[in-house]
Amino acid sequence: MNNDNPFSFLLPFPEVIPSRIDRHIKRHLSALKGQFFDTQAYDLLLSQQDQLIYEVYEIHRPEVAGELLLGISIVHPGKVGVEFFMTKGHFHTVLDTAEIYYVLKGEGFMVMETPEGNCAIEKLSPGRVLYVPPRWAHRSVCTSRQEDLVTFFAYPANAGHDYGTIEQRGFRKLILENKNGIEIIDNPNWLK
Ligand code: 6PG
Ligand code: NI
């Protein structure tokens, strides 16, 4: 396919699966080992089934400065213990690269932090546009009981993904469910 020509594709509702897909990523529970704080609940859930937690549909471009990568991220509803299903989360390897998210369906939060430890949490609901500035790691969390959290994203094609830093201790903030609804807590892993 000639990369130089303009192109368009459809995001048909209600499925919101792009009409053009270059890569379909499926992340199962086993891919998030060590990310959920209740390891007993995690082990029990995994022993029952390696559930599909989220999916990404990517539209590829040459991974060079000036190009943008885009796609759809779908986080399915569910919990590990009282912690909502979420993406792995990452910094961009090229730290000084931003990202835009547009929420198509569902409810949730974007958990974000910088290497210096600044934290931010933005509510995600249909029609909301989120700007993730350079240097902010980002993780999508689905807090709906039944509905997928579906976002359209775009970011610099040369950004890359640094999962390793997050895999060490996770994000500093966690999104849990309690009897009053949703609770944001400090990640015990960061308090040790
Ligand atoms: C990106 C985007 C986004 C993200 C997905 C899955 O940089 O590619 O932030 O597409 O990759 O939401 O999340 P993880 O990459 O953290 O698994
Ligand atoms: Ni990203």
PDB file of C-alpha atoms and ligand atoms in Angstrom:
ATOM      1  CA  MET A   1       0.000   0.000   0.000  1.00  0.00           C
ATOM      2  CA  ASN A   2       1.415   3.425  -0.971  1.00  0.00           C
ATOM      3  CA  ASN A   3       2.044   5.285   2.290  1.00  0.00           C
ATOM      4  CA  ASP A   4       2.114   8.672   0.687  1.00  0.00           C
ATOM      5  CA  ASN A   5      -1.525   8.996  -0.254  1.00  0.00           C
ATOM      6  CA  PRO A   6      -4.176  10.353   2.103  1.00  0.00           C
ATOM      7  CA  PHE A   7      -6.481   7.652   3.422  1.00  0.00           C
ATOM      8  CA  SER A   8      -9.583   7.359   5.532  1.00  0.00           C
ATOM      9  CA  PHE A   9     -11.373   4.573   7.352  1.00  0.00           C
ATOM     10  CA  LEU A  10     -14.630   4.088   9.210  1.00  0.00           C
ATOM     11  CA  LEU A  11     -15.322   3.712  12.933  1.00  0.00           C
ATOM     12  CA  PRO A  12     -18.846   2.348  12.599  1.00  0.00           C
ATOM     13  CA  PHE A  13     -21.114   2.491  15.665  1.00  0.00           C
ATOM     14  CA  PRO A  14     -22.022   0.552  17.753  1.00  0.00           C
ATOM     15  CA  GLU A  15     -19.063  -1.850  17.267  1.00  0.00           C
ATOM     16  CA  VAL A  16     -16.442   0.963  16.751  1.00  0.00           C
ATOM     17  CA  ILE A  17     -14.048  -1.535  15.169  1.00  0.00           C
ATOM     18  CA  PRO A  18     -12.027   0.348  12.521  1.00  0.00           C
ATOM     19  CA  SER A  19     -12.727  -0.646   8.897  1.00  0.00           C
ATOM     20  CA  ARG A  20      -8.939  -0.675   8.416  1.00  0.00           C
ATOM     21  CA  ILE A  21      -6.790  -2.707  10.874  1.00  0.00           C
ATOM     22  CA  ASP A  22      -3.031  -3.245  10.640  1.00  0.00           C
ATOM     23  CA  ARG A  23      -2.658  -4.990  14.009  1.00  0.00           C
ATOM     24  CA  HIS A  24      -5.125  -6.419  16.560  1.00  0.00           C
ATOM     25  CA  ILE A  25      -3.566  -6.830  20.023  1.00  0.00           C
ATOM     26  CA  LYS A  26      -5.293  -8.951  22.698  1.00  0.00           C
ATOM     27  CA  ARG A  27      -4.083  -8.637  26.308  1.00  0.00           C
ATOM     28  CA  HIS A  28      -5.145 -11.379  28.703  1.00  0.00           C
ATOM     29  CA  LEU A  29      -4.983 -11.451  32.502  1.00  0.00           C
ATOM     30  CA  SER A  30      -1.632 -13.304  32.392  1.00  0.00           C
ATOM     31  CA  ALA A  31      -0.065 -10.337  30.580  1.00  0.00           C
ATOM     32  CA  LEU A  32      -0.780  -8.113  33.612  1.00  0.00           C
ATOM     33  CA  LYS A  33       0.991 -10.246  36.213  1.00  0.00           C
ATOM     34  CA  GLY A  34       2.155  -8.067  39.124  1.00  0.00           C
ATOM     35  CA  GLN A  35       0.025  -5.095  38.106  1.00  0.00           C
ATOM     36  CA  PHE A  36      -3.042  -5.781  40.295  1.00  0.00           C
ATOM     37  CA  PHE A  37      -2.357  -5.117  43.998  1.00  0.00           C
ATOM     38  CA  ASP A  38      -4.392  -8.074  45.340  1.00  0.00           C
ATOM     39  CA  THR A  39      -2.139 -10.914  44.210  1.00  0.00           C
ATOM     40  CA  GLN A  40      -4.334 -13.582  45.842  1.00  0.00           C
ATOM     41  CA  ALA A  41      -7.406 -12.371  43.928  1.00  0.00           C
ATOM     42  CA  TYR A  42      -5.260 -12.261  40.779  1.00  0.00           C
ATOM     43  CA  ASP A  43      -3.983 -15.821  41.201  1.00  0.00           C
ATOM     44  CA  LEU A  44      -7.485 -17.128  41.945  1.00  0.00           C
ATOM     45  CA  LEU A  45      -9.008 -15.402  38.873  1.00  0.00           C
ATOM     46  CA  LEU A  46      -6.164 -16.597  36.638  1.00  0.00           C
ATOM     47  CA  SER A  47      -6.565 -20.166  37.931  1.00  0.00           C
ATOM     48  CA  GLN A  48     -10.192 -20.063  36.748  1.00  0.00           C
ATOM     49  CA  GLN A  49      -9.577 -18.444  33.324  1.00  0.00           C
ATOM     50  CA  ASP A  50      -6.983 -16.290  31.514  1.00  0.00           C
ATOM     51  CA  GLN A  51      -9.616 -13.660  30.738  1.00  0.00           C
ATOM     52  CA  LEU A  52      -9.302 -11.158  27.887  1.00  0.00           C
ATOM     53  CA  ILE A  53      -8.801  -7.775  29.635  1.00  0.00           C
ATOM     54  CA  TYR A  54      -8.322  -5.396  26.704  1.00  0.00           C
ATOM     55  CA  GLU A  55      -7.742  -5.127  22.969  1.00  0.00           C
ATOM     56  CA  VAL A  56      -6.063  -2.618  20.691  1.00  0.00           C
ATOM     57  CA  TYR A  57      -6.743  -2.108  16.976  1.00  0.00           C
ATOM     58  CA  GLU A  58      -3.804  -0.248  15.411  1.00  0.00           C
ATOM     59  CA  ILE A  59      -3.565   1.612  12.113  1.00  0.00           C
ATOM     60  CA  HIS A  60       0.119   1.701  11.193  1.00  0.00           C
ATOM     61  CA  ARG A  61       2.273   4.385   9.632  1.00  0.00           C
ATOM     62  CA  PRO A  62       6.070   4.547   9.165  1.00  0.00           C
ATOM     63  CA  GLU A  63       7.438   4.913  12.718  1.00  0.00           C
ATOM     64  CA  VAL A  64       9.235   8.177  11.953  1.00  0.00           C
ATOM     65  CA  ALA A  65       8.987  11.709  13.387  1.00  0.00           C
ATOM     66  CA  GLY A  66       6.189  13.634  11.726  1.00  0.00           C
ATOM     67  CA  GLU A  67       3.915  10.587  11.307  1.00  0.00           C
ATOM     68  CA  LEU A  68       1.136   9.633  13.705  1.00  0.00           C
ATOM     69  CA  LEU A  69       0.014   6.188  14.883  1.00  0.00           C
ATOM     70  CA  LEU A  70      -3.655   5.810  15.654  1.00  0.00           C
ATOM     71  CA  GLY A  71      -6.200   3.258  16.700  1.00  0.00           C
ATOM     72  CA  ILE A  72      -8.861   2.038  19.064  1.00  0.00           C
ATOM     73  CA  SER A  73      -8.336   0.792  22.615  1.00  0.00           C
ATOM     74  CA  ILE A  74     -11.077  -1.348  24.194  1.00  0.00           C
ATOM     75  CA  VAL A  75     -10.901  -2.157  27.933  1.00  0.00           C
ATOM     76  CA  HIS A  76     -13.477  -4.762  28.936  1.00  0.00           C
ATOM     77  CA  PRO A  77     -15.440  -4.482  32.208  1.00  0.00           C
ATOM     78  CA  GLY A  78     -14.353  -6.551  35.175  1.00  0.00           C
ATOM     79  CA  LYS A  79     -12.344  -6.570  38.394  1.00  0.00           C
ATOM     80  CA  VAL A  80      -9.463  -8.370  40.065  1.00  0.00           C
ATOM     81  CA  GLY A  81     -10.667  -8.380  43.653  1.00  0.00           C
ATOM     82  CA  VAL A  82     -11.874  -4.749  44.042  1.00  0.00           C
ATOM     83  CA  GLU A  83      -9.492  -3.350  41.389  1.00  0.00           C
ATOM     84  CA  PHE A  84     -10.997  -2.520  37.982  1.00  0.00           C
ATOM     85  CA  PHE A  85      -9.651  -3.978  34.736  1.00  0.00           C
ATOM     86  CA  MET A  86      -7.020  -1.726  33.153  1.00  0.00           C
ATOM     87  CA  THR A  87      -4.309  -1.514  30.524  1.00  0.00           C
ATOM     88  CA  LYS A  88      -0.661  -2.281  31.354  1.00  0.00           C
ATOM     89  CA  GLY A  89       0.170   1.413  31.031  1.00  0.00           C
ATOM     90  CA  HIS A  90       3.441   2.879  29.744  1.00  0.00           C
ATOM     91  CA  PHE A  91       5.714   5.781  29.252  1.00  0.00           C
ATOM     92  CA  HIS A  92       6.608   6.505  25.646  1.00  0.00           C
ATOM     93  CA  THR A  93      10.197   5.473  24.958  1.00  0.00           C
ATOM     94  CA  VAL A  94      10.652   8.945  23.461  1.00  0.00           C
ATOM     95  CA  LEU A  95       9.505  10.599  26.678  1.00  0.00           C
ATOM     96  CA  ASP A  96       8.792  13.981  25.095  1.00  0.00           C
ATOM     97  CA  THR A  97       5.870  12.713  23.022  1.00  0.00           C
ATOM     98  CA  ALA A  98       2.210  13.481  23.814  1.00  0.00           C
ATOM     99  CA  GLU A  99      -0.968  11.566  23.035  1.00  0.00           C
ATOM    100  CA  ILE A 100      -4.622  12.375  22.381  1.00  0.00           C
ATOM    101  CA  TYR A 101      -7.525  10.175  23.446  1.00  0.00           C
ATOM    102  CA  TYR A 102     -11.148  10.619  22.380  1.00  0.00           C
ATOM    103  CA  VAL A 103     -13.688   8.593  24.374  1.00  0.00           C
ATOM    104  CA  LEU A 104     -16.228   6.800  22.140  1.00  0.00           C
ATOM    105  CA  LYS A 105     -17.996   4.554  24.682  1.00  0.00           C
ATOM    106  CA  GLY A 106     -18.016   3.542  28.324  1.00  0.00           C
ATOM    107  CA  GLU A 107     -16.828   4.989  31.614  1.00  0.00           C
ATOM    108  CA  GLY A 108     -13.465   5.022  33.292  1.00  0.00           C
ATOM    109  CA  PHE A 109     -10.339   6.933  34.177  1.00  0.00           C
ATOM    110  CA  MET A 110      -6.918   7.668  32.710  1.00  0.00           C
ATOM    111  CA  VAL A 111      -4.283   7.238  35.404  1.00  0.00           C
ATOM    112  CA  MET A 112      -1.159   9.283  34.627  1.00  0.00           C
ATOM    113  CA  GLU A 113       2.176  10.130  36.237  1.00  0.00           C
ATOM    114  CA  THR A 114       5.549  11.648  35.402  1.00  0.00           C
ATOM    115  CA  PRO A 115       9.003  10.222  36.200  1.00  0.00           C
ATOM    116  CA  GLU A 116       9.222  12.856  38.960  1.00  0.00           C
ATOM    117  CA  GLY A 117       6.109  11.431  40.635  1.00  0.00           C
ATOM    118  CA  ASN A 118       3.487  13.997  39.667  1.00  0.00           C
ATOM    119  CA  CYS A 119       0.152  12.178  39.429  1.00  0.00           C
ATOM    120  CA  ALA A 120      -3.044  13.022  37.551  1.00  0.00           C
ATOM    121  CA  ILE A 121      -6.320  11.145  37.065  1.00  0.00           C
ATOM    122  CA  GLU A 122      -8.846  12.190  34.419  1.00  0.00           C
ATOM    123  CA  LYS A 123     -12.419  10.898  34.190  1.00  0.00           C
ATOM    124  CA  LEU A 124     -13.256   9.289  30.840  1.00  0.00           C
ATOM    125  CA  SER A 125     -16.798   9.366  29.429  1.00  0.00           C
ATOM    126  CA  PRO A 126     -18.243   9.525  25.883  1.00  0.00           C
ATOM    127  CA  GLY A 127     -17.333  12.664  23.949  1.00  0.00           C
ATOM    128  CA  ARG A 128     -14.451  13.619  26.263  1.00  0.00           C
ATOM    129  CA  VAL A 129     -11.087  14.434  24.639  1.00  0.00           C
ATOM    130  CA  LEU A 130      -7.991  13.865  26.801  1.00  0.00           C
ATOM    131  CA  TYR A 131      -4.611  15.418  26.088  1.00  0.00           C
ATOM    132  CA  VAL A 132      -1.741  13.448  27.650  1.00  0.00           C
ATOM    133  CA  PRO A 133       1.257  15.835  27.598  1.00  0.00           C
ATOM    134  CA  PRO A 134       4.835  14.687  26.947  1.00  0.00           C
ATOM    135  CA  ARG A 135       6.495  12.811  29.886  1.00  0.00           C
ATOM    136  CA  TRP A 136       3.202  11.463  31.343  1.00  0.00           C
ATOM    137  CA  ALA A 137       2.795   7.678  31.547  1.00  0.00           C
ATOM    138  CA  HIS A 138      -0.813   6.612  30.949  1.00  0.00           C
ATOM    139  CA  ARG A 139      -3.116   3.721  31.818  1.00  0.00           C
ATOM    140  CA  SER A 140      -6.805   3.341  30.909  1.00  0.00           C
ATOM    141  CA  VAL A 141      -9.143   1.932  33.603  1.00  0.00           C
ATOM    142  CA  CYS A 142     -12.677   0.671  32.818  1.00  0.00           C
ATOM    143  CA  THR A 143     -15.092   1.323  35.723  1.00  0.00           C
ATOM    144  CA  SER A 144     -18.362   0.401  34.015  1.00  0.00           C
ATOM    145  CA  ARG A 145     -20.084  -2.836  35.152  1.00  0.00           C
ATOM    146  CA  GLN A 146     -21.244  -3.961  31.727  1.00  0.00           C
ATOM    147  CA  GLU A 147     -19.871  -1.619  29.077  1.00  0.00           C
ATOM    148  CA  ASP A 148     -16.445  -1.584  27.396  1.00  0.00           C
ATOM    149  CA  LEU A 149     -14.330   1.569  27.704  1.00  0.00           C
ATOM    150  CA  VAL A 150     -13.546   2.439  24.068  1.00  0.00           C
ATOM    151  CA  THR A 151     -11.148   5.226  23.121  1.00  0.00           C
ATOM    152  CA  PHE A 152      -9.688   6.476  19.837  1.00  0.00           C
ATOM    153  CA  PHE A 153      -6.020   7.455  20.228  1.00  0.00           C
ATOM    154  CA  ALA A 154      -3.308   9.177  18.193  1.00  0.00           C
ATOM    155  CA  TYR A 155       0.337   9.726  19.042  1.00  0.00           C
ATOM    156  CA  PRO A 156       3.714  10.377  17.348  1.00  0.00           C
ATOM    157  CA  ALA A 157       4.739   7.358  15.313  1.00  0.00           C
ATOM    158  CA  ASN A 158       8.311   7.401  16.669  1.00  0.00           C
ATOM    159  CA  ALA A 159       7.177   7.425  20.352  1.00  0.00           C
ATOM    160  CA  GLY A 160       7.682   3.761  21.225  1.00  0.00           C
ATOM    161  CA  HIS A 161       6.454   2.052  24.430  1.00  0.00           C
ATOM    162  CA  ASP A 162       8.405   1.743  27.717  1.00  0.00           C
ATOM    163  CA  TYR A 163       6.485  -0.866  29.757  1.00  0.00           C
ATOM    164  CA  GLY A 164       9.462  -1.837  31.937  1.00  0.00           C
ATOM    165  CA  THR A 165       9.389   1.232  34.206  1.00  0.00           C
ATOM    166  CA  ILE A 166       5.717   0.718  35.046  1.00  0.00           C
ATOM    167  CA  GLU A 167       6.108  -3.054  35.453  1.00  0.00           C
ATOM    168  CA  GLN A 168       8.579  -2.429  38.297  1.00  0.00           C
ATOM    169  CA  ARG A 169       6.129  -0.885  40.793  1.00  0.00           C
ATOM    170  CA  GLY A 170       2.998   0.003  38.843  1.00  0.00           C
ATOM    171  CA  PHE A 171       1.399   3.442  38.944  1.00  0.00           C
ATOM    172  CA  ARG A 172       1.368   5.435  42.193  1.00  0.00           C
ATOM    173  CA  LYS A 173      -2.459   5.565  42.191  1.00  0.00           C
ATOM    174  CA  LEU A 174      -4.936   2.676  41.894  1.00  0.00           C
ATOM    175  CA  ILE A 175      -8.675   2.750  41.035  1.00  0.00           C
ATOM    176  CA  LEU A 176     -10.769   0.448  43.216  1.00  0.00           C
ATOM    177  CA  GLU A 177     -14.452  -0.206  43.905  1.00  0.00           C
ATOM    178  CA  ASN A 178     -15.765   0.145  47.473  1.00  0.00           C
ATOM    179  CA  LYS A 179     -19.265   0.151  48.984  1.00  0.00           C
ATOM    180  CA  ASN A 180     -19.691   3.838  48.063  1.00  0.00           C
ATOM    181  CA  GLY A 181     -18.564   3.399  44.453  1.00  0.00           C
ATOM    182  CA  ILE A 182     -15.116   4.289  43.107  1.00  0.00           C
ATOM    183  CA  GLU A 183     -12.084   4.932  45.311  1.00  0.00           C
ATOM    184  CA  ILE A 184      -8.617   6.197  44.326  1.00  0.00           C
ATOM    185  CA  ILE A 185      -5.847   4.950  46.636  1.00  0.00           C
ATOM    186  CA  ASP A 186      -2.095   5.210  46.905  1.00  0.00           C
ATOM    187  CA  ASN A 187      -0.473   2.078  45.479  1.00  0.00           C
ATOM    188  CA  PRO A 188       0.952   0.094  48.439  1.00  0.00           C
ATOM    189  CA  ASN A 189       3.885  -0.893  46.206  1.00  0.00           C
ATOM    190  CA  TRP A 190       4.997   2.740  46.189  1.00  0.00           C
ATOM    191  CA  LEU A 191       4.686   3.105  49.946  1.00  0.00           C
ATOM    192  CA  LYS A 192       7.145   0.337  50.823  1.00  0.00           C
TER     193      LYS A 192
HETATM  194  C1  6PG B   1      -0.109   3.930  22.707  1.00  0.00           C
HETATM  195  C2  6PG B   1      -1.432   4.268  23.290  1.00  0.00           C
HETATM  196  C3  6PG B   1      -2.472   3.203  23.313  1.00  0.00           C
HETATM  197  C4  6PG B   1      -2.131   2.073  24.267  1.00  0.00           C
HETATM  198  C5  6PG B   1      -3.329   1.143  24.468  1.00  0.00           C
HETATM  199  C6  6PG B   1      -2.964  -0.119  25.236  1.00  0.00           C
HETATM  200  O1  6PG B   1       0.884   4.601  23.097  1.00  0.00           O
HETATM  201  O2  6PG B   1      -0.038   3.016  21.843  1.00  0.00           O
HETATM  202  O3  6PG B   1      -1.228   4.800  24.574  1.00  0.00           O
HETATM  203  O4  6PG B   1      -2.634   2.660  22.114  1.00  0.00           O
HETATM  204  O5  6PG B   1      -1.057   1.339  23.757  1.00  0.00           O
HETATM  205  O6  6PG B   1      -4.305   1.840  25.178  1.00  0.00           O
HETATM  206  O7  6PG B   1      -2.317   0.187  26.425  1.00  0.00           O
HETATM  207  P1  6PG B   1      -0.841  -0.408  26.736  1.00  0.00           P
HETATM  208  O8  6PG B   1       0.027  -0.026  25.598  1.00  0.00           O
HETATM  209  O9  6PG B   1      -0.435   0.260  28.019  1.00  0.00           O
HETATM  210  O10 6PG B   1      -0.943  -1.895  26.833  1.00  0.00           O
HETATM  211 NI    NI B   2       0.723   5.787  24.727  1.00  0.00          NI
END
